[in-house]
Coordinates of C-alpha atoms in Angstrom, one line a residue:
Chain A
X1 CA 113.7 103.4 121.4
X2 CA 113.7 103.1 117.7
X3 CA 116.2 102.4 115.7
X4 CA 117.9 105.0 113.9
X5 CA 119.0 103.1 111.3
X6 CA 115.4 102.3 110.1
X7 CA 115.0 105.4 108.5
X8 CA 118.6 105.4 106.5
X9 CA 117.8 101.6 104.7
X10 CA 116.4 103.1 102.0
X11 CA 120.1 105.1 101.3
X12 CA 121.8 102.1 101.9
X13 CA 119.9 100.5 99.3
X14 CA 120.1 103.4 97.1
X15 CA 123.6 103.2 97.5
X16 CA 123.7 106.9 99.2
X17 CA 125.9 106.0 102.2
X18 CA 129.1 106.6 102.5
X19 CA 131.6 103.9 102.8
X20 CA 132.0 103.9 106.2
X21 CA 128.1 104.2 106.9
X22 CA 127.5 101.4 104.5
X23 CA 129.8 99.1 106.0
X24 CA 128.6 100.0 109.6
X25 CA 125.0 99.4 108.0
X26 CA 125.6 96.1 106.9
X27 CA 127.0 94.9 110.2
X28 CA 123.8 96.2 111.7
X29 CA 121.5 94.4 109.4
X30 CA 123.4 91.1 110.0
X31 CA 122.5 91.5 114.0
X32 CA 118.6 92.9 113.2
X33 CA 116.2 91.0 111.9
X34 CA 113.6 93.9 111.9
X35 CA 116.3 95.7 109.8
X36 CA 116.2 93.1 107.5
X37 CA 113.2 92.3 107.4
X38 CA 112.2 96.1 106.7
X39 CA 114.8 96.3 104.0
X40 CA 113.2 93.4 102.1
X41 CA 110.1 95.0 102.2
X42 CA 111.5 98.3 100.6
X43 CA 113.5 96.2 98.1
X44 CA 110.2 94.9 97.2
X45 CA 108.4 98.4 97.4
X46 CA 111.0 99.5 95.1
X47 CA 111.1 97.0 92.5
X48 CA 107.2 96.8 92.9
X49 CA 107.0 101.2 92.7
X50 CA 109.3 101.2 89.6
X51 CA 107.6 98.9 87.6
X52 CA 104.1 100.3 88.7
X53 CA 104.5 104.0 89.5
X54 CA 107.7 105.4 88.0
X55 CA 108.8 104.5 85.2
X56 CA 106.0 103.4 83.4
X57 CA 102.9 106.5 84.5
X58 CA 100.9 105.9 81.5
X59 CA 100.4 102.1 82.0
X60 CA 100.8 101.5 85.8
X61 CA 97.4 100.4 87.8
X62 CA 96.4 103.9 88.9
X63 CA 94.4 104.5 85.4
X64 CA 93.1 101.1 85.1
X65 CA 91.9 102.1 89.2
X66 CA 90.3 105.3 88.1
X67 CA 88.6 103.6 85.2
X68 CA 87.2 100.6 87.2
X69 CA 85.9 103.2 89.8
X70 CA 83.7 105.2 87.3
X71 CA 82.3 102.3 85.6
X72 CA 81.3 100.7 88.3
X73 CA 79.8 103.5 90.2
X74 CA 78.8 103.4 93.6
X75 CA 75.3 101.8 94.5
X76 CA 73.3 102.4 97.7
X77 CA 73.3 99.1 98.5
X78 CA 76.9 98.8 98.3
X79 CA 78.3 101.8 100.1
X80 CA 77.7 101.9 103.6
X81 CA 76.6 98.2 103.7
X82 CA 80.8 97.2 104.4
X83 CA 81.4 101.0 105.0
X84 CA 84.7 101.6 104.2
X85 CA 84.4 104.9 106.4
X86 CA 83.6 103.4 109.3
X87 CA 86.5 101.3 109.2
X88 CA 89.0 103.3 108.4
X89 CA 87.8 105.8 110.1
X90 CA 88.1 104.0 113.5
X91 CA 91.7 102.6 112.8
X92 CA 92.6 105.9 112.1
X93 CA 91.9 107.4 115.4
X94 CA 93.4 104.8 116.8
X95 CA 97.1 104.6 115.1
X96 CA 98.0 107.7 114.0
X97 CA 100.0 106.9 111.0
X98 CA 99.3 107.3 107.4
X99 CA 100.0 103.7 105.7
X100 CA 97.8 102.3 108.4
X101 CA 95.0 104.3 107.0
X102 CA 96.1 103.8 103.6
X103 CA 96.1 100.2 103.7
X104 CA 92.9 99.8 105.5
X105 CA 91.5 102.4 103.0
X106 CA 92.5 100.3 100.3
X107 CA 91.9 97.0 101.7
X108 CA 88.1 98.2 102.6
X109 CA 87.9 99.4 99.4
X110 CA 88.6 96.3 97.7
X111 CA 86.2 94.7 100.5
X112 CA 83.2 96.8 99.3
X113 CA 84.0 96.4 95.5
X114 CA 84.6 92.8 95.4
X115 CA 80.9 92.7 97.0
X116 CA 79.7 95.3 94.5
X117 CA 76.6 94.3 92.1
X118 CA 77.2 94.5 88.7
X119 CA 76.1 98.7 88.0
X120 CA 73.7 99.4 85.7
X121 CA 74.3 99.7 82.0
X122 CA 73.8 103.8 81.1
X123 CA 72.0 103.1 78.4
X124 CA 69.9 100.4 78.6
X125 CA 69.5 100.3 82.2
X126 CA 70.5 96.5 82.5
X127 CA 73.4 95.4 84.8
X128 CA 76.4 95.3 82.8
X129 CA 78.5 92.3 81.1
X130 CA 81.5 90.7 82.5
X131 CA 83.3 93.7 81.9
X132 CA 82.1 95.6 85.0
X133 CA 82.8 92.2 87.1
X134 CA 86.0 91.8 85.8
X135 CA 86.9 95.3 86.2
X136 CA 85.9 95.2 90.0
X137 CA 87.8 91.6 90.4
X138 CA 90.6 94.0 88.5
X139 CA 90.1 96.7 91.0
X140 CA 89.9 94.5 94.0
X141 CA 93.1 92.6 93.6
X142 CA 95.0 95.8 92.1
X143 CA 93.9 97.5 95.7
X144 CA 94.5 94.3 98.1
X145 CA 98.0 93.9 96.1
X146 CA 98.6 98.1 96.8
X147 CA 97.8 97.6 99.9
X148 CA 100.3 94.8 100.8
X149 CA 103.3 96.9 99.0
X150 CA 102.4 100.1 100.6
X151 CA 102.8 99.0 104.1
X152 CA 107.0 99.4 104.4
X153 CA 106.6 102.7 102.8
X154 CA 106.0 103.7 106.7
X155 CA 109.3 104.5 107.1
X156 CA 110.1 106.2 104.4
X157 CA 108.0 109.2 104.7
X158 CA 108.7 112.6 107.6
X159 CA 106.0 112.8 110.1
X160 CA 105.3 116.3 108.8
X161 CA 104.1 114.9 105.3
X162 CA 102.5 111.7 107.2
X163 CA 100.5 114.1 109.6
X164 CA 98.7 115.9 106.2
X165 CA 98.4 112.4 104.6
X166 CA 96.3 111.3 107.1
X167 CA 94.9 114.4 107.4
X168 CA 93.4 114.5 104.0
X169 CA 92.5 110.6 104.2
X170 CA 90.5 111.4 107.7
X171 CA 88.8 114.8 105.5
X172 CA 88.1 112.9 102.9
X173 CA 86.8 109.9 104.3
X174 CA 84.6 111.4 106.6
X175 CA 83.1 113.2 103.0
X176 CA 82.7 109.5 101.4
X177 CA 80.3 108.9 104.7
X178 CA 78.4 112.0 104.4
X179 CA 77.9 111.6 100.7
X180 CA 77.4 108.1 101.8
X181 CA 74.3 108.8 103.8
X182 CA 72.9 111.2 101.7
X183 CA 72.9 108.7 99.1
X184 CA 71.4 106.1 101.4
X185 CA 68.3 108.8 101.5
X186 CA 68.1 110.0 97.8
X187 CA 69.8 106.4 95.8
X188 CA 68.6 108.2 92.2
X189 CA 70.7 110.9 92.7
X190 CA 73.2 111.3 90.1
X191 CA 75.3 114.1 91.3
X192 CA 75.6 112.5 94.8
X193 CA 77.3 109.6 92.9
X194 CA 79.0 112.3 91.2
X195 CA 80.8 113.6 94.7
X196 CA 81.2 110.0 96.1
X197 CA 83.2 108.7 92.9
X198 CA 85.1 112.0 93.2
X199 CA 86.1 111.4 96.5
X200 CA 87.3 107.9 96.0
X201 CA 89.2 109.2 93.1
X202 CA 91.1 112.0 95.4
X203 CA 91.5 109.6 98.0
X204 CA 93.4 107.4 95.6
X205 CA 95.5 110.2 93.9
X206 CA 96.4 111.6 97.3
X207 CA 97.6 107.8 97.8
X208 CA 99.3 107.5 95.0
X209 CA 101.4 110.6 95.6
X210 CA 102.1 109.8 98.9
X211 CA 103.8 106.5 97.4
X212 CA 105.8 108.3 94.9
X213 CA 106.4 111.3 97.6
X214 CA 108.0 107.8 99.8
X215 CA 109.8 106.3 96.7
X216 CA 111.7 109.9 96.2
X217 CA 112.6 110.9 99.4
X218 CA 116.6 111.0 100.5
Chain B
X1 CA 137.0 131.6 125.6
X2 CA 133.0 132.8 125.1
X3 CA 134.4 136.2 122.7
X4 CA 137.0 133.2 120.7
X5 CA 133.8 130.8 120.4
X6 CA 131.7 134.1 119.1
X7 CA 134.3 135.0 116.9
X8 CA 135.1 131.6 114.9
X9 CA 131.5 131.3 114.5
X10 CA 131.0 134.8 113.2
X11 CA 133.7 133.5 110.8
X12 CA 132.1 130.3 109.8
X13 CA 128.6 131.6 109.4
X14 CA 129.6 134.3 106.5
X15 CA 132.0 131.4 104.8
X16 CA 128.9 128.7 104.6
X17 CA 126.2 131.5 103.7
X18 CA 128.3 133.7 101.1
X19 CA 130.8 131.6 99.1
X20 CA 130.0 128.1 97.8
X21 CA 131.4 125.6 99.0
X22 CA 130.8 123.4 96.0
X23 CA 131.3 125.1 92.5
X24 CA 131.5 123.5 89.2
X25 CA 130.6 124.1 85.3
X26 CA 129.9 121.4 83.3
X27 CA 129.0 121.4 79.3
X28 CA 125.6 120.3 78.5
X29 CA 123.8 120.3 74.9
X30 CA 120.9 121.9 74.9
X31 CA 118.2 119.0 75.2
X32 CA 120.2 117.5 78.2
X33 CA 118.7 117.1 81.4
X34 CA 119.3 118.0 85.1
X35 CA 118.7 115.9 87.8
X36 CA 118.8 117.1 91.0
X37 CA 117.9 114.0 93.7
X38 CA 117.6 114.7 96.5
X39 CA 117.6 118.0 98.2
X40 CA 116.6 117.9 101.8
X41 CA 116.5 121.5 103.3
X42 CA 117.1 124.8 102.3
X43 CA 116.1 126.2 98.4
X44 CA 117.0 125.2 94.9
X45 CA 116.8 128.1 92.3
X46 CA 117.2 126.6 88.6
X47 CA 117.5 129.2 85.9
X48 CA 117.9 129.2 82.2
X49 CA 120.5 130.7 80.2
X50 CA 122.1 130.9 76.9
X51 CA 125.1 129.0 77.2
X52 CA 125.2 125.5 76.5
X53 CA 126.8 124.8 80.0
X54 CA 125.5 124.2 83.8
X55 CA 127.0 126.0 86.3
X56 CA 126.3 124.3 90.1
X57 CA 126.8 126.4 93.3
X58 CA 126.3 125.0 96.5
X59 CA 126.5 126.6 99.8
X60 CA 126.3 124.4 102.7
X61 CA 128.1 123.5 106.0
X62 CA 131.0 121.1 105.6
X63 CA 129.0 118.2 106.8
X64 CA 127.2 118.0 103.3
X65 CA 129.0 117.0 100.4
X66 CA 127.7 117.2 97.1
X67 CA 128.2 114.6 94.3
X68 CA 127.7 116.2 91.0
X69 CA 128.1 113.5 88.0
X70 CA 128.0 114.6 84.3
X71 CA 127.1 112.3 81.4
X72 CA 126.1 112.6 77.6
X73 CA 122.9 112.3 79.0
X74 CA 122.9 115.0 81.4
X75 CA 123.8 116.6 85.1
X76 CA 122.8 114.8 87.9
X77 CA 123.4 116.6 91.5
X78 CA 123.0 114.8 94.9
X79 CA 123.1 115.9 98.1
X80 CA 125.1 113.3 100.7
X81 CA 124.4 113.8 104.5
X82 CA 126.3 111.8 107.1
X83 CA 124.1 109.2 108.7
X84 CA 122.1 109.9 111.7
X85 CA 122.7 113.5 111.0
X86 CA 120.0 115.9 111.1
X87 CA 118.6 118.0 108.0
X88 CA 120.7 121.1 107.2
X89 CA 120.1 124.0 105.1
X90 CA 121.7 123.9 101.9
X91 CA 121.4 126.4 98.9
X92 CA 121.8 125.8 95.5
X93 CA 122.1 128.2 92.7
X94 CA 122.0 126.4 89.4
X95 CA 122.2 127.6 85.8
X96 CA 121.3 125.7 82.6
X97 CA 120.8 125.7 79.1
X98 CA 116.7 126.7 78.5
X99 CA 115.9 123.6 76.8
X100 CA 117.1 121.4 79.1
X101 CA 115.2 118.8 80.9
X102 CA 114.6 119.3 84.8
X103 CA 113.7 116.6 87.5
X104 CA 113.8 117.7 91.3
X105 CA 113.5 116.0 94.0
X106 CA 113.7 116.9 97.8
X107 CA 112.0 116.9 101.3
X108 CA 111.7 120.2 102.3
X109 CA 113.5 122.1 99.7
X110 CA 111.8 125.1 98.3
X111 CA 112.8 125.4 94.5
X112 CA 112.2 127.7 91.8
X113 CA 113.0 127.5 88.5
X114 CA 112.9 129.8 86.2
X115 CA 113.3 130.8 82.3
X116 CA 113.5 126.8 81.3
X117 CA 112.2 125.5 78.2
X118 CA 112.4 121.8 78.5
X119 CA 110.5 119.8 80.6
X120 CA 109.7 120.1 84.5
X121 CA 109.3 117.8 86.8
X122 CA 109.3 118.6 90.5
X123 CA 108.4 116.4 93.7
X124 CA 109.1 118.0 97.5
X125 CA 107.2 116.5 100.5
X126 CA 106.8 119.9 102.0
X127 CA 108.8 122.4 100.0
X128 CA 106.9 125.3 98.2
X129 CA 107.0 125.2 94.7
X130 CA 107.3 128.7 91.6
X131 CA 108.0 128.1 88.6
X132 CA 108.1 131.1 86.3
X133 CA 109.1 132.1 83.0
X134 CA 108.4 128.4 81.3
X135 CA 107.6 126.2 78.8
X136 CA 107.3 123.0 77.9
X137 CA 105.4 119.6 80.0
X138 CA 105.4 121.1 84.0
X139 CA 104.4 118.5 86.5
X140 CA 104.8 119.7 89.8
X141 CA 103.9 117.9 92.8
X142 CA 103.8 118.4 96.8
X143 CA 102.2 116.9 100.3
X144 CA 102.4 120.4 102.2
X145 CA 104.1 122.9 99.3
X146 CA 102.5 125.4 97.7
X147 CA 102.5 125.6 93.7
X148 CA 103.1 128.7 92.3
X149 CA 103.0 129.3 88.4
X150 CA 103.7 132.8 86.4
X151 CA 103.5 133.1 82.7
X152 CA 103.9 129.5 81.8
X153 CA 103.1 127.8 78.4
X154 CA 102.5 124.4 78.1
X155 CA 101.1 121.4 79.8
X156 CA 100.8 121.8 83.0
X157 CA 99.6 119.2 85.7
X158 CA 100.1 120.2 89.5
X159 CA 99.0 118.3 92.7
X160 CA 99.3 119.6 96.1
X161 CA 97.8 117.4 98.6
X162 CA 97.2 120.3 101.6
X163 CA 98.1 123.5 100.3
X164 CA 97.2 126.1 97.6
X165 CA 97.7 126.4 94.0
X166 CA 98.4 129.8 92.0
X167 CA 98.6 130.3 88.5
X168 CA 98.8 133.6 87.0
X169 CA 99.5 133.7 83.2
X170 CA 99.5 130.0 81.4
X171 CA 98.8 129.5 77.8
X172 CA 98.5 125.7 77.5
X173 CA 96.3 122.6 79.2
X174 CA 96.1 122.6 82.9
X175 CA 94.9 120.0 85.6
X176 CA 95.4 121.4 89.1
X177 CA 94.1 119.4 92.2
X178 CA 94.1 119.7 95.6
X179 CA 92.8 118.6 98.7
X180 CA 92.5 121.0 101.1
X181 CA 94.2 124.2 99.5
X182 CA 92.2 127.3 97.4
X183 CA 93.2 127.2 93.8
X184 CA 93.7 130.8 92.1
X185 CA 93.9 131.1 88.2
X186 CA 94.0 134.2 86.4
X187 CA 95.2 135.2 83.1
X188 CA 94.4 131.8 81.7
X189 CA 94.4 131.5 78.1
X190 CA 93.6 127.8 78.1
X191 CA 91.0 125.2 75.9
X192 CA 91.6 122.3 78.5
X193 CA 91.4 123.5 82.7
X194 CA 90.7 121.1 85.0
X195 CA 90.7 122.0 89.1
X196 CA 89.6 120.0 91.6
X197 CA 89.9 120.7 95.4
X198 CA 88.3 118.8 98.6
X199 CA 88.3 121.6 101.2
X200 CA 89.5 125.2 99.3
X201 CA 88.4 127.4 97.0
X202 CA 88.8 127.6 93.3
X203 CA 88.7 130.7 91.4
X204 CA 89.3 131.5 87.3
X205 CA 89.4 134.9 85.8
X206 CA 90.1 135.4 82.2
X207 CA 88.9 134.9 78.9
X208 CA 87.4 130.9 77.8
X209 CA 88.6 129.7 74.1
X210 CA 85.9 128.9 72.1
X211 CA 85.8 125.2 72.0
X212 CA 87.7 124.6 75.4
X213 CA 86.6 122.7 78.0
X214 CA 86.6 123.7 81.9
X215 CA 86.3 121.3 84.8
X216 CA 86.0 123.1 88.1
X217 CA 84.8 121.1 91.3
X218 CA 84.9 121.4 94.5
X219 CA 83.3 119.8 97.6
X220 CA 83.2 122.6 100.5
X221 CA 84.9 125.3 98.8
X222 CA 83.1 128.1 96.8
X223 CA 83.6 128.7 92.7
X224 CA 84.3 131.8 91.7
X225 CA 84.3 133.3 87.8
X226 CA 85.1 136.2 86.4
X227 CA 85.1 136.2 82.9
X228 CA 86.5 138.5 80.2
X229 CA 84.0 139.6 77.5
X230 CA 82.6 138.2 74.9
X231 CA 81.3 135.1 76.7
X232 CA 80.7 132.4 74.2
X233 CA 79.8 129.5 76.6
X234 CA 77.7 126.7 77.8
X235 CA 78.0 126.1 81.7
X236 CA 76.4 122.6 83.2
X237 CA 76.5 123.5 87.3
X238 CA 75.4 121.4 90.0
X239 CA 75.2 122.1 93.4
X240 CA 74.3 120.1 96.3
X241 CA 73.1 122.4 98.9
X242 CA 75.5 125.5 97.3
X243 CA 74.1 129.0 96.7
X244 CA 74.4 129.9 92.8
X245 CA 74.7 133.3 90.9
X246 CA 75.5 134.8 87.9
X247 CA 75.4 138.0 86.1
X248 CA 74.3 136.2 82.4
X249 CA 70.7 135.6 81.5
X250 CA 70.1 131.8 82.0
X251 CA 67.9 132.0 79.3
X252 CA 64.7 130.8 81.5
X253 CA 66.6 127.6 82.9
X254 CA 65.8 127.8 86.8
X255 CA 68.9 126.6 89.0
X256 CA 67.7 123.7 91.4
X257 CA 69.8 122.8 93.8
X258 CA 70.8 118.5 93.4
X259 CA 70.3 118.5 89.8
X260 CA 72.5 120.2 87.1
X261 CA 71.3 122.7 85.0
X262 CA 72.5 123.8 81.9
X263 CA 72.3 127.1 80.0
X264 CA 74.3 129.0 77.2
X265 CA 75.7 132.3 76.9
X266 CA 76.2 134.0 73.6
X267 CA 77.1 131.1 70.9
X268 CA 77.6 128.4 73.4
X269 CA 81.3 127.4 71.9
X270 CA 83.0 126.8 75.5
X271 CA 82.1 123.6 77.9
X272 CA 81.7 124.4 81.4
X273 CA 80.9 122.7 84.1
X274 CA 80.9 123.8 87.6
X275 CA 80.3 121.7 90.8
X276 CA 80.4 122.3 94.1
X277 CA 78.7 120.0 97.1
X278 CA 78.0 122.6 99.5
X279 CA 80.4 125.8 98.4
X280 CA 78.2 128.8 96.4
X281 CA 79.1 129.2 92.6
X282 CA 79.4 132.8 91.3
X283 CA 79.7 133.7 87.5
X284 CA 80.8 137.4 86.6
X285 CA 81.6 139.3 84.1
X286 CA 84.9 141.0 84.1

């Protein structure tokens, strides 16, 4: 049976019990270790979300995500060689819940770009600088380190809103593949990159909402 | 016993639905803001007026309590729910100065707000979201809400992650996105559009400012444009496998599918560009 007071921790910390419920909540969290150890993870969340995701939009990591993604660009070679579809894609059947596709999306992600060649330069057709390479080692930690906060977020969200979130992840990520394998066959084409970086790039804002979605609930 | 039971309920019903079972007025300069964090169930209607005050009315069983705090800075109104309890319908009928700064945030709340010219901000899980009469920065955002806009000026970014977006009547920049609803945008008077959508539709109708610049893609949905006269544009479109039509000359250019195209219409002023993977792309005149 779960414990119902799993899903008020983030009012307690919020300081949105009453008296009475936050005293009763903090005799509960000295006899639960899973209560505790939950809250320190959405103590963490927090502090992590309000640096990152609330209080600072213009400079938190999503930007410096979306930028890394389009320089990079995705090559044939790196797509479906770690194919971040397939794994997600088969965790997803299996669990049912939104963070667990999330992180796995995130953490496969990071998988495939830390693997990434360098892209080639626009202009003079020559792989990139250190820029590209740093921005992938940029993207890959900044996903791996999203990953690890996102994962006591689990609680925070309604099974309503987690049944679209994973939803969308599955619609999308079964698009990435199918872009994916079209690009395996036809690796010049420009506006197959196009969709793929697009995807990735709604996969991650539909992320990043469904953190701040979590962060704001009651 | 059963008519007593009927009876007192009959009673209650009318008492939690009719009357409000918070009330308060508070001053608030003009330039304040309104926070209103969180709202479970039920609606929120925000509305502008011209008094330099807020007025809060909540109706709601007696289980809810409302906690309404005022400071120089502003109003903020939260909604406290005795633990382990389940969601309950509340209603909450607010009124504030025009130029006051709104932030909402709730579950399943549906809110409107309406005749505000500050700034909008408004997060719901699954709650629909209208917002009408407006002006000012408008960020609205939802998992499983709809996003409804009417005659709106300013910027304007909304994200829906699994329903539709409608705008009808926005003078101002716009970036609408999402991932498996239609968007619908008519009476647009806009140099910066941007809508993006995985799995819907996306329409536009109205008339493209010379020197603007339109982003519309979508993967499986179709693109639809009907645009007032004159036409001053130049459209870049790519399609995967997507049908494409249009009622201008292409002046010779010959649509392949996988590859953009480009052609211009009249003086060329407006940047367009259209992609869909697999949805057809229409262009008409209006």
């Amino acid at each position: 049976m779960e414990d119902p007071w799993r899903e008020r921790l983030s009012d307690y910390l919020d300081g949105e019990l009453t008296e009475e419920a936050e005293a009763e909540c903090r005799r509960h969290l000295g006899s639960c270790p899973a209560c505790r150890n939950d809250l320190a993870g959405i103590e963490r969340v927090k502090r992590w979300a309000c640096q990152h995701l609330a209080k600072q939009p213009d400079v938190d990591a999503w930007p410096a995500i979306q930028r890394a993604i389009e320089a990079l660009g995705p090559s044939s070679k790196s797509l479906p060689a770690g194919s971040s579809s397939k794994i997600a894609g088969g965790r997803l059947a299996v669990r049912k819940r939104f963070l667990a596709a999330a992180v796995v999306l995130l953490a496969a992600l990071a998988l495939v770009w830390r693997f990434l060649p360098a892209p080639p330069d626009r202009h003079s057709g020559q792989t990139t600088s250190a820029t590209a390479t740093a921005d992938a080692r940029a993207l890959a930690a900044a996903a791996e380190e999203l990953a690890q906060e996102l994962k006591p977020l689990e609680t925070a969200l309604d099974s309503e809103t987690l049944g679209d979130l994973e939803e969308s992840l599955a619609m999308l990520e079964t698009f990435s593949a199918e872009v994916a394998d079209r690009l395996e066959e036809e690796p010049e084409n420009e506006l197959l990159r196009e969709f793929l970086i697009r995807s990735w790039r709604m996969k991650l804002q539909v992320l990043r909402h469904a953190a701040s979605n979590a962060l704001n609930r009651s | 016993m059963c008519l007593s039971i009927a009876l007192s309920l009959l009673l209650t019903l009318p008492a939690v639905q009719d009357a409000p079972s918070t009330e308060r007025t508070i001053d608030l300069a003009s330039g304040g803001q309104l926070e209103v964090n969180p709202i479970n169930k039920g609606s929120v209607t925000i509305s502008g007026w011209d008094r330099e005050q807020v007025s809060i009315k909540a109706f709601h069983s007696p289980r809810i309590h409302f906690e309404i705090q005022a400071s120089k800075r502003g109003v903020k109104v939260e909604e406290r729910r005795p633990v382990r309890s389940a969601l309950e319908d509340v209603r909450l009928e607010i009124f504030v100065p025009r130029e006051t700064r709104i932030q909402v945030i709730g579950r399943i709340p549906r809110v409107e707000v309406r005749g505000v010219e500050g700034s909008i901000f408004v997060n719901t899980n699954q709650g629909d979201i209208f917002v009408s009469r407006a002006k000012g920065s408008i960020r609205l955002s939802s998992s499983g809400g709809k996003l409804r806009l009417e005659e709106v000026n300013g910027t304007v970014q909304l994200n829906t992650t699994s329903q539709g977006i409608v705008v009808d009547g926005l003078m101002g920049s716009l970036e609408a996105e999402t991932v498996s609803g239609d968007i619908a945008l008519s009476g647009v008077r806009s140099n910066r559009v941007r809508a993006t959508s995985h799995q819907g539709g996306i329409s536009f109708q109205g008339r493209l400012d010379q020197g603007g610049l339109y982003d519309f893609a979508t993967d499986k949905g179709s693109l639809d444009l009907i645009l007032e006269q004159p036409v001053d544009a130049t459209f870049t479109v790519g399609t995967v496998s997507g049908d494409f039509q249009c009622d201008f000359p292409l002046g010779g250019v010959v649509p392949k599918k996988g590859e953009r195209f480009t052609f211009s219409v009249g003086e060329g002023g407006a940047q367009i560009e259209l992609l869909t993977f697999q949805g057809p792309i229409r262009i008409r005149r209006r």
